[in-house]
Amino acid sequence: MRLLYRLLEHPRVYEAFQRLLAPGAGQALARELGEIKREVTGGSLALDVGCGPHSHLWQVGLRPIGVDISVDYTHAFAQQGARSVVASADALPFRDASVDSAWTIGLLHHLPDADARQAVQEMVRSTRPGGDVVVFDGLLPDSIWRNPYVWLQRKLDRGRYMRSRGVLESLLTSQATWRFRRVSYSLVGHEGLICVLRKAGSTA
Ligand SMILES: C[S@@+](CC[C@H](N)C(=O)[O-])C[C@H]1O[C@@H](n2cnc3c(N)ncnc32)[C@H](O)[C@@H]1O
């Protein structure tokens, strides 16, 4: 398993595996994220936290700054003409209220609870009042029998913290009002949760 995880650090291997293990996920996610983008307020300065080698947000017309802990992934991201920064999600190198929106797609299951909570707080902190924070993560099926293929794949994921919906929701800042949408996003039944927060305060 360790060898496989090492191979996945290579951007091309990572992308090929994504296509193989979750067929149709790219298009389905783009559709879902496109709908969310229509709901969120304007402004083009966006973050993609835990961006990997490419951003799903490119498919919905956003040009986010990519943030990732992996030097190889941020390098691959930048080679495609986009700005990227090597940083950890729990200590974002951006000033308070300095971006219009902060998105994260498939990051939280790589982080233990305390770091995941801190990462979400960092996204909220970096977003301007009236801007939006969008969190998407995969969900562990409620039982192995619901979808044995996806259950097993989730259990073997590099990210050791794949969560049920209830646990994922519990990581989000409790004082804030999040909107949730559970989505099925691959041809083999991967499910995920989209969580959207409009940050309180004036947009002026
Ligand atoms: C499952 S991948 C998702 C990548 C991309 N968002 C996508 O949907 O294809 C998780 C990403 O989170 C990054 N990551 C893991 N821990 C991180 C951390 N503490 N801070 C920032 N990025 C992190 C990994 O390097 C990896 O690129």
Coordinates of N, CA and C and ligand atoms in Angstrom, one line a residue:
M1 N 0.8 -1.2 0.0 CA 0.0 0.0 0.0 C 0.9 1.3 0.0
R2 N 2.0 1.2 0.8 CA 2.8 2.4 0.9 C 3.4 2.8 -0.5
L3 N 3.7 1.7 -1.3 CA 4.3 2.0 -2.6 C 3.2 2.7 -3.5
L4 N 2.0 2.2 -3.4 CA 0.9 2.8 -4.1 C 0.7 4.3 -3.7
Y5 N 0.8 4.6 -2.4 CA 0.6 5.9 -1.9 C 1.8 6.8 -2.5
R6 N 3.0 6.2 -2.5 CA 4.1 7.0 -3.0 C 3.9 7.3 -4.5
L7 N 3.4 6.3 -5.3 CA 3.2 6.5 -6.7 C 2.1 7.6 -6.9
L8 N 1.1 7.7 -6.0 CA 0.0 8.7 -6.2 C 0.5 10.1 -6.0
E9 N 1.7 10.2 -5.4 CA 2.3 11.6 -5.2 C 2.7 12.2 -6.5
H10 N 2.8 11.3 -7.5 CA 3.1 11.8 -8.9 C 1.8 12.3 -9.5
P11 N 1.8 13.6 -9.9 CA 0.6 14.2 -10.4 C -0.1 13.3 -11.5
R12 N 0.6 12.8 -12.5 CA 0.0 12.0 -13.6 C -0.7 10.7 -13.1
V13 N 0.0 10.1 -12.2 CA -0.5 8.8 -11.6 C -1.8 9.1 -10.8
Y14 N -1.7 10.2 -10.0 CA -2.9 10.6 -9.2 C -4.1 10.8 -10.1
E15 N -3.9 11.6 -11.2 CA -5.0 11.9 -12.1 C -5.6 10.6 -12.8
A16 N -4.6 9.7 -13.2 CA -5.1 8.5 -13.8 C -5.9 7.6 -12.9
F17 N -5.5 7.6 -11.6 CA -6.2 6.8 -10.6 C -7.6 7.3 -10.3
Q18 N -7.6 8.6 -10.3 CA -8.9 9.3 -10.0 C -9.9 8.8 -11.1
R19 N -9.5 8.9 -12.4 CA -10.4 8.5 -13.5 C -10.8 7.1 -13.4
L20 N -9.8 6.2 -13.0 CA -10.0 4.8 -13.0 C -11.0 4.3 -11.9
L21 N -10.7 4.9 -10.7 CA -11.5 4.4 -9.5 C -12.8 5.0 -9.3
A22 N -13.0 6.2 -9.9 CA -14.3 6.9 -9.7 C -14.7 7.4 -11.1
P23 N -15.1 6.5 -12.0 CA -15.4 6.9 -13.4 C -16.6 7.9 -13.4
G24 N -16.4 8.9 -14.2 CA -17.5 9.9 -14.3 C -17.5 11.0 -13.2
A25 N -16.6 10.9 -12.3 CA -16.6 11.8 -11.1 C -16.2 13.2 -11.6
G26 N -15.3 13.4 -12.6 CA -14.9 14.7 -13.0 C -16.1 15.5 -13.5
Q27 N -16.8 14.9 -14.4 CA -18.0 15.6 -15.0 C -19.1 15.8 -14.0
A28 N -19.3 14.8 -13.1 CA -20.4 15.0 -12.2 C -20.1 16.1 -11.1
L29 N -18.8 16.1 -10.7 CA -18.4 17.1 -9.8 C -18.5 18.5 -10.4
A30 N -18.1 18.6 -11.7 CA -18.1 19.9 -12.3 C -19.6 20.4 -12.4
R31 N -20.5 19.5 -12.6 CA -22.0 19.8 -12.7 C -22.4 20.4 -11.3
E32 N -22.1 19.6 -10.3 CA -22.5 20.0 -8.9 C -21.8 21.4 -8.5
L33 N -20.6 21.5 -8.8 CA -19.8 22.7 -8.4 C -20.3 23.9 -9.2
G34 N -20.7 23.6 -10.5 CA -21.3 24.7 -11.3 C -22.6 25.3 -10.7
E35 N -23.4 24.3 -10.1 CA -24.6 24.8 -9.5 C -24.3 25.7 -8.3
I36 N -23.3 25.2 -7.5 CA -23.0 26.0 -6.3 C -22.4 27.3 -6.7
K37 N -21.6 27.4 -7.8 CA -21.0 28.6 -8.2 C -22.1 29.6 -8.5
R38 N -23.2 29.1 -9.1 CA -24.3 30.1 -9.5 C -25.0 30.6 -8.2
E39 N -24.9 29.9 -7.1 CA -25.5 30.3 -5.8 C -24.7 31.3 -5.1
V40 N -23.3 31.2 -5.2 CA -22.5 32.0 -4.4 C -22.3 33.5 -4.9
T41 N -21.9 34.4 -4.1 CA -21.8 35.8 -4.5 C -20.6 35.9 -5.4
G42 N -20.5 37.1 -6.1 CA -19.5 37.3 -7.1 C -18.1 37.5 -6.5
G43 N -17.2 37.9 -7.4 CA -15.8 38.1 -7.0 C -15.0 37.0 -7.5
S44 N -13.9 37.3 -8.1 CA -13.1 36.2 -8.7 C -11.9 35.7 -7.9
L45 N -11.7 36.4 -6.8 CA -10.5 35.9 -6.0 C -10.9 34.8 -5.1
A46 N -10.5 33.6 -5.6 CA -11.0 32.3 -4.9 C -9.7 31.5 -4.5
L47 N -9.9 30.7 -3.5 CA -8.9 29.8 -3.1 C -9.4 28.4 -3.3
D48 N -8.5 27.5 -3.7 CA -8.8 26.0 -3.8 C -7.8 25.4 -2.8
V49 N -8.3 25.0 -1.6 CA -7.4 24.5 -0.6 C -7.3 23.0 -0.6
G50 N -6.1 22.5 -0.7 CA -5.9 21.1 -1.0 C -6.2 20.8 -2.5
C51 N -5.6 21.7 -3.3 CA -6.0 21.7 -4.7 C -5.6 20.5 -5.5
G52 N -4.5 19.8 -5.1 CA -4.0 18.7 -5.9 C -3.3 19.3 -7.2
P53 N -3.1 18.4 -8.2 CA -2.4 18.9 -9.4 C -3.3 19.7 -10.3
H54 N -4.6 19.7 -10.2 CA -5.5 20.5 -11.0 C -6.7 20.9 -10.2
S55 N -7.4 21.9 -10.6 CA -8.6 22.4 -9.9 C -9.8 22.0 -10.6
H56 N -10.8 21.4 -9.9 CA -12.1 21.1 -10.4 C -12.8 22.5 -10.8
L57 N -12.3 23.5 -10.1 CA -13.0 24.8 -10.3 C -12.7 25.4 -11.6
W58 N -11.6 25.0 -12.3 CA -11.3 25.5 -13.7 C -12.5 25.1 -14.6
Q59 N -13.2 24.0 -14.3 CA -14.3 23.6 -15.2 C -15.5 24.4 -15.0
V60 N -15.6 25.2 -13.9 CA -16.8 26.1 -13.7 C -16.4 27.6 -13.9
G61 N -15.3 27.8 -14.5 CA -14.9 29.2 -14.9 C -14.2 30.0 -13.8
L62 N -13.8 29.3 -12.7 CA -13.1 30.1 -11.7 C -11.6 29.8 -11.9
R63 N -10.7 30.8 -11.5 CA -9.3 30.6 -11.6 C -8.7 30.8 -10.2
P64 N -8.9 29.8 -9.3 CA -8.5 30.0 -7.9 C -7.0 30.0 -7.8
I65 N -6.6 30.5 -6.7 CA -5.2 30.3 -6.2 C -5.2 28.9 -5.6
G66 N -4.3 28.0 -6.0 CA -4.3 26.7 -5.4 C -3.4 26.7 -4.2
V67 N -3.8 25.9 -3.2 CA -3.0 25.8 -2.0 C -2.9 24.3 -1.7
D68 N -1.7 23.8 -1.6 CA -1.5 22.4 -1.2 C -0.2 22.2 -0.5
I69 N -0.2 21.1 0.3 CA 1.0 20.8 1.1 C 2.0 20.1 0.2
S70 N 1.6 19.6 -0.9 CA 2.5 18.9 -1.8 C 3.2 19.8 -2.8
V71 N 4.5 19.8 -2.7 CA 5.3 20.6 -3.7 C 5.1 20.1 -5.1
D72 N 5.0 18.8 -5.3 CA 4.8 18.3 -6.7 C 3.5 18.7 -7.3
Y73 N 2.4 18.6 -6.4 CA 1.1 19.0 -6.9 C 1.0 20.5 -7.2
T74 N 1.5 21.3 -6.3 CA 1.5 22.8 -6.5 C 2.3 23.2 -7.8
H75 N 3.4 22.5 -8.0 CA 4.2 22.7 -9.2 C 3.4 22.4 -10.4
A76 N 2.8 21.2 -10.4 CA 2.0 20.8 -11.6 C 0.8 21.8 -11.8
F77 N 0.2 22.3 -10.7 CA -0.9 23.3 -10.8 C -0.3 24.5 -11.5
A78 N 0.8 25.0 -11.0 CA 1.4 26.2 -11.6 C 1.8 26.1 -13.0
Q79 N 2.2 24.9 -13.4 CA 2.6 24.7 -14.8 C 1.5 24.8 -15.8
Q80 N 0.2 24.8 -15.2 CA -0.9 25.0 -16.1 C -1.4 26.4 -16.1
G81 N -0.5 27.3 -15.6 CA -0.8 28.7 -15.8 C -1.5 29.3 -14.6
A82 N -1.7 28.6 -13.5 CA -2.4 29.1 -12.4 C -1.5 29.4 -11.2
R83 N -1.9 30.3 -10.3 CA -1.1 30.6 -9.1 C -1.3 29.6 -8.1
S84 N -0.2 29.2 -7.4 CA -0.3 28.2 -6.4 C 0.7 28.4 -5.3
V85 N 0.3 27.9 -4.1 CA 1.1 28.2 -2.9 C 1.3 26.9 -2.2
V86 N 2.5 26.6 -1.7 CA 2.7 25.4 -0.8 C 2.4 25.9 0.6
A87 N 1.4 25.3 1.2 CA 1.0 25.7 2.6 C 0.1 24.6 3.1
S88 N 0.0 24.6 4.5 CA -0.9 23.7 5.1 C -2.2 24.3 5.3
A89 N -3.3 23.6 5.1 CA -4.7 24.2 5.2 C -5.0 24.7 6.6
D90 N -4.3 24.2 7.6 CA -4.6 24.7 8.9 C -3.8 26.0 9.3
A91 N -3.1 26.5 8.4 CA -2.4 27.8 8.6 C -2.2 28.5 7.2
L92 N -3.4 29.0 6.7 CA -3.4 29.6 5.4 C -2.6 30.9 5.4
P93 N -1.7 31.1 4.4 CA -0.9 32.3 4.4 C -1.6 33.5 3.7
F94 N -2.9 33.8 4.1 CA -3.7 34.9 3.5 C -4.2 35.7 4.7
R95 N -4.3 37.0 4.4 CA -4.8 38.0 5.4 C -6.3 37.7 5.7
D96 N -6.8 38.2 6.8 CA -8.2 38.0 7.2 C -9.0 38.7 6.0
A97 N -10.1 38.1 5.7 CA -11.1 38.7 4.7 C -10.5 39.1 3.4
S98 N -9.5 38.4 2.9 CA -8.8 38.9 1.7 C -9.2 38.2 0.4
V99 N -10.1 37.2 0.5 CA -10.5 36.5 -0.7 C -12.1 36.5 -0.8
D100 N -12.6 36.4 -2.0 CA -14.0 36.4 -2.2 C -14.7 35.1 -1.8
S101 N -14.0 34.0 -2.1 CA -14.5 32.7 -1.7 C -13.4 31.7 -1.5
A102 N -13.7 30.7 -0.6 CA -12.7 29.7 -0.3 C -13.3 28.3 -0.5
W103 N -12.7 27.5 -1.3 CA -13.3 26.2 -1.7 C -12.3 25.1 -1.2
T104 N -12.8 23.9 -0.8 CA -12.0 22.8 -0.7 C -12.7 21.5 -1.1
I105 N -12.0 20.7 -1.9 CA -12.6 19.6 -2.6 C -11.8 18.3 -2.3
G106 N -12.3 17.5 -1.4 CA -11.7 16.2 -1.1 C -10.4 16.4 -0.3
L107 N -10.4 17.4 0.6 CA -9.2 17.6 1.5 C -9.5 17.0 2.9
L108 N -10.7 17.2 3.4 CA -10.9 17.0 4.9 C -10.6 15.5 5.3
H109 N -10.8 14.6 4.4 CA -10.6 13.2 4.8 C -9.1 12.8 4.9
H110 N -8.2 13.8 4.6 CA -6.8 13.7 4.8 C -6.4 14.2 6.2
L111 N -7.3 14.9 6.9 CA -6.9 15.6 8.1 C -7.7 15.0 9.3
P112 N -7.0 14.8 10.5 CA -7.7 14.4 11.7 C -8.6 15.5 12.1
D113 N -9.6 15.2 13.0 CA -10.6 16.2 13.3 C -10.2 17.6 13.7
A114 N -9.2 17.6 14.6 CA -8.7 19.0 15.0 C -8.2 19.8 13.9
D115 N -7.4 19.2 13.0 CA -6.8 19.9 11.9 C -7.9 20.3 10.8
A116 N -8.9 19.3 10.7 CA -9.9 19.6 9.7 C -10.7 20.8 10.2
R117 N -11.0 20.9 11.5 CA -11.8 22.0 12.1 C -11.0 23.3 11.9
Q118 N -9.7 23.2 12.1 CA -8.8 24.4 12.0 C -8.8 24.9 10.5
A119 N -8.7 23.9 9.6 CA -8.7 24.2 8.2 C -9.9 25.0 7.7
V120 N -11.1 24.5 8.2 CA -12.3 25.2 7.9 C -12.3 26.6 8.5
Q121 N -11.9 26.7 9.7 CA -11.8 28.1 10.4 C -10.9 29.0 9.6
E122 N -9.8 28.4 9.1 CA -8.9 29.3 8.3 C -9.5 29.8 7.0
M123 N -10.3 28.9 6.4 CA -11.0 29.3 5.2 C -12.0 30.4 5.5
V124 N -12.7 30.3 6.6 CA -13.7 31.3 7.0 C -13.0 32.6 7.3
R125 N -11.9 32.5 8.0 CA -11.1 33.7 8.4 C -10.6 34.4 7.1
S126 N -10.2 33.7 6.1 CA -9.6 34.3 4.9 C -10.6 34.9 4.0
T127 N -11.9 34.5 4.1 CA -13.0 35.0 3.2 C -13.6 36.3 3.7
R128 N -13.9 37.2 2.8 CA -14.5 38.5 3.2 C -15.9 38.3 3.6
P129 N -16.4 39.2 4.5 CA -17.8 39.1 4.9 C -18.7 39.2 3.6
G130 N -19.7 38.4 3.6 CA -20.6 38.3 2.4 C -20.1 37.3 1.4
G131 N -18.8 36.8 1.5 CA -18.3 35.8 0.6 C -18.7 34.4 1.1
D132 N -18.3 33.4 0.3 CA -18.7 32.1 0.6 C -17.6 31.1 0.8
V133 N -17.9 30.1 1.7 CA -16.9 29.0 1.9 C -17.6 27.8 1.5
V134 N -16.9 27.0 0.6 CA -17.5 25.8 0.1 C -16.6 24.6 0.4
V135 N -17.2 23.6 1.1 CA -16.5 22.4 1.5 C -17.1 21.2 0.9
F136 N -16.3 20.5 0.1 CA -16.8 19.2 -0.4 C -15.9 18.1 0.1
D137 N -16.5 17.0 0.6 CA -15.7 15.8 0.9 C -16.5 14.5 0.6
G138 N -15.8 13.5 0.3 CA -16.5 12.2 0.1 C -17.1 11.7 1.4
L139 N -18.0 10.8 1.3 CA -18.7 10.2 2.5 C -18.4 8.7 2.5
L140 N -18.2 8.1 3.6 CA -18.1 6.7 3.8 C -19.5 6.1 3.8
P141 N -19.8 5.1 2.9 CA -21.1 4.5 3.0 C -21.5 4.1 4.4
D142 N -22.8 4.2 4.7 CA -23.3 3.9 6.1 C -22.9 2.5 6.5
S143 N -22.9 1.6 5.5 CA -22.5 0.2 5.8 C -21.8 -0.4 4.6
I144 N -21.0 -1.4 4.8 CA -20.3 -2.0 3.7 C -21.3 -2.6 2.6
W145 N -22.5 -3.0 3.1 CA -23.5 -3.6 2.2 C -24.1 -2.6 1.3
R146 N -24.1 -1.3 1.7 CA -24.7 -0.3 0.9 C -24.0 -0.1 -0.5
N147 N -22.6 -0.2 -0.4 CA -21.9 -0.2 -1.6 C -20.5 -0.7 -1.3
P148 N -20.3 -2.1 -1.4 CA -19.0 -2.7 -1.0 C -17.8 -2.1 -1.8
Y149 N -18.0 -1.8 -3.0 CA -16.8 -1.3 -3.8 C -16.4 0.1 -3.3
V150 N -17.3 1.0 -3.1 CA -16.9 2.3 -2.6 C -16.5 2.2 -1.2
W151 N -17.1 1.4 -0.3 CA -16.7 1.3 1.1 C -15.3 0.8 1.2
L152 N -14.9 -0.2 0.4 CA -13.5 -0.7 0.4 C -12.5 0.3 -0.1
Q153 N -12.9 1.0 -1.2 CA -12.0 2.0 -1.7 C -11.8 3.1 -0.7
R154 N -12.9 3.5 0.0 CA -12.8 4.6 1.0 C -11.9 4.1 2.1
K155 N -12.0 2.9 2.5 CA -11.2 2.3 3.6 C -9.7 2.3 3.3
L156 N -9.4 2.1 1.9 CA -8.0 2.0 1.5 C -7.4 3.4 1.1
D157 N -8.2 4.4 1.1 CA -7.8 5.7 0.7 C -6.6 6.2 1.4
R158 N -5.8 7.0 0.7 CA -4.6 7.6 1.4 C -5.0 8.5 2.6
G159 N -6.2 9.1 2.4 CA -6.7 9.9 3.5 C -7.4 9.0 4.5
R160 N -6.9 9.0 5.7 CA -7.3 8.0 6.7 C -8.5 8.4 7.5
Y161 N -9.2 9.5 7.1 CA -10.3 10.0 7.9 C -11.6 10.2 7.1
M162 N -11.9 9.2 6.3 CA -13.2 9.3 5.5 C -14.3 9.2 6.5
R163 N -15.3 10.1 6.5 CA -16.3 10.2 7.5 C -17.7 10.0 7.0
S164 N -18.6 9.7 8.0 CA -20.0 9.7 7.7 C -20.5 11.1 7.6
R165 N -21.7 11.3 7.2 CA -22.2 12.7 7.0 C -22.3 13.4 8.4
G166 N -22.7 12.7 9.4 CA -22.9 13.3 10.7 C -21.6 13.8 11.3
V167 N -20.5 13.0 11.1 CA -19.2 13.4 11.7 C -18.6 14.5 10.9
L168 N -18.8 14.5 9.6 CA -18.3 15.6 8.7 C -19.0 16.9 9.1
E169 N -20.3 16.9 9.3 CA -21.0 18.1 9.6 C -20.5 18.6 11.0
S170 N -20.2 17.7 11.9 CA -19.8 18.2 13.2 C -18.4 18.9 13.2
L171 N -17.7 18.8 12.1 CA -16.4 19.5 12.1 C -16.5 21.0 11.7
L172 N -17.7 21.4 11.3 CA -17.9 22.7 10.8 C -18.2 23.7 11.9
T173 N -17.8 24.9 11.8 CA -17.9 25.8 12.9 C -19.4 25.9 13.4
S174 N -19.6 25.6 14.7 CA -21.0 25.4 15.1 C -21.8 26.7 15.1
Q175 N -21.1 27.9 15.2 CA -21.9 29.1 15.3 C -22.4 29.6 13.9
A176 N -21.9 29.0 12.9 CA -22.3 29.4 11.6 C -23.4 28.6 11.0
T177 N -24.1 29.1 10.0 CA -25.2 28.4 9.4 C -24.8 27.9 8.1
W178 N -24.6 26.6 8.0 CA -24.2 25.9 6.7 C -25.4 25.4 6.0
R179 N -25.4 25.4 4.7 CA -26.3 24.6 3.9 C -25.7 23.4 3.3
F180 N -26.4 22.3 3.3 CA -25.8 21.0 3.0 C -26.6 20.4 1.8
R181 N -25.8 19.7 0.9 CA -26.4 19.0 -0.2 C -25.6 17.6 -0.3
R182 N -26.3 16.5 -0.2 CA -25.7 15.2 -0.4 C -25.8 14.9 -1.8
V183 N -24.6 14.5 -2.5 CA -24.7 14.2 -3.9 C -24.0 12.9 -4.2
S184 N -24.5 12.2 -5.3 CA -23.9 11.0 -5.8 C -23.1 11.5 -7.0
Y185 N -21.8 11.2 -7.1 CA -21.0 11.9 -8.1 C -20.1 11.0 -8.9
S186 N -20.4 9.7 -8.9 CA -19.7 8.8 -9.9 C -20.6 7.8 -10.4
L187 N -20.1 7.1 -11.5 CA -21.0 6.1 -12.1 C -21.1 4.9 -11.2
V188 N -20.2 4.7 -10.2 CA -20.2 3.6 -9.4 C -20.8 3.9 -8.0
G189 N -21.3 5.1 -7.8 CA -22.0 5.4 -6.6 C -21.3 6.1 -5.5
H190 N -20.1 6.8 -5.8 CA -19.5 7.5 -4.7 C -20.4 8.7 -4.3
E191 N -20.5 8.9 -3.0 CA -21.4 10.0 -2.5 C -20.5 11.0 -1.7
G192 N -20.9 12.2 -1.7 CA -20.2 13.2 -1.0 C -21.2 14.3 -0.5
L193 N -20.6 15.2 0.3 CA -21.4 16.2 1.0 C -20.9 17.6 0.6
I194 N -21.7 18.4 0.0 CA -21.3 19.8 -0.3 C -21.9 20.7 0.9
C195 N -21.0 21.5 1.4 CA -21.4 22.3 2.6 C -21.1 23.8 2.2
V196 N -22.0 24.7 2.3 CA -21.8 26.0 1.9 C -22.2 27.0 3.0
L197 N -21.3 27.9 3.2 CA -21.5 28.9 4.3 C -21.3 30.3 3.6
R198 N -22.4 31.2 3.8 CA -22.2 32.6 3.4 C -21.7 33.3 4.7
K199 N -20.5 33.9 4.6 CA -19.9 34.5 5.8 C -20.7 35.8 6.2
A200 N -21.0 35.9 7.4 CA -21.9 37.0 7.9 C -21.1 38.3 7.7
G201 N -21.9 39.3 7.5 CA -21.4 40.7 7.4 C -21.7 41.3 6.1
S202 N -21.3 42.6 6.0 CA -21.7 43.4 4.8 C -20.8 43.0 3.7
T203 N -21.4 43.1 2.5 CA -20.6 42.8 1.2 C -19.8 44.0 0.8
A204 N -20.2 45.2 1.4 CA -19.6 46.5 0.9 C -18.1 46.5 1.2
Ligands
LIG1 C1 -7.9 13.8 -2.5 S1 -6.7 15.0 -2.9 C2 -7.9 16.2 -3.6 C3 -7.2 17.1 -4.6 C4 -8.1 17.9 -5.4 N1 -8.8 18.9 -4.6 C5 -9.1 17.1 -6.2 O1 -10.3 17.1 -5.9 O2 -8.7 16.4 -7.1 C6 -6.3 15.7 -1.3 C7 -5.3 16.8 -1.4 O3 -5.1 17.4 -0.2 C8 -3.7 17.7 0.0 N2 -3.4 17.9 1.4 C9 -3.3 16.9 2.4 N3 -3.1 17.5 3.6 C10 -3.0 18.8 3.4 C11 -2.8 19.9 4.2 N4 -2.6 19.8 5.6 N5 -2.8 21.2 3.7 C12 -3.0 21.4 2.4 N6 -3.2 20.3 1.5 C13 -3.2 19.1 2.0 C14 -3.0 16.6 -0.7 O4 -1.7 16.9 -1.1 C15 -3.9 16.4 -1.9 O5 -3.6 17.2 -3.0

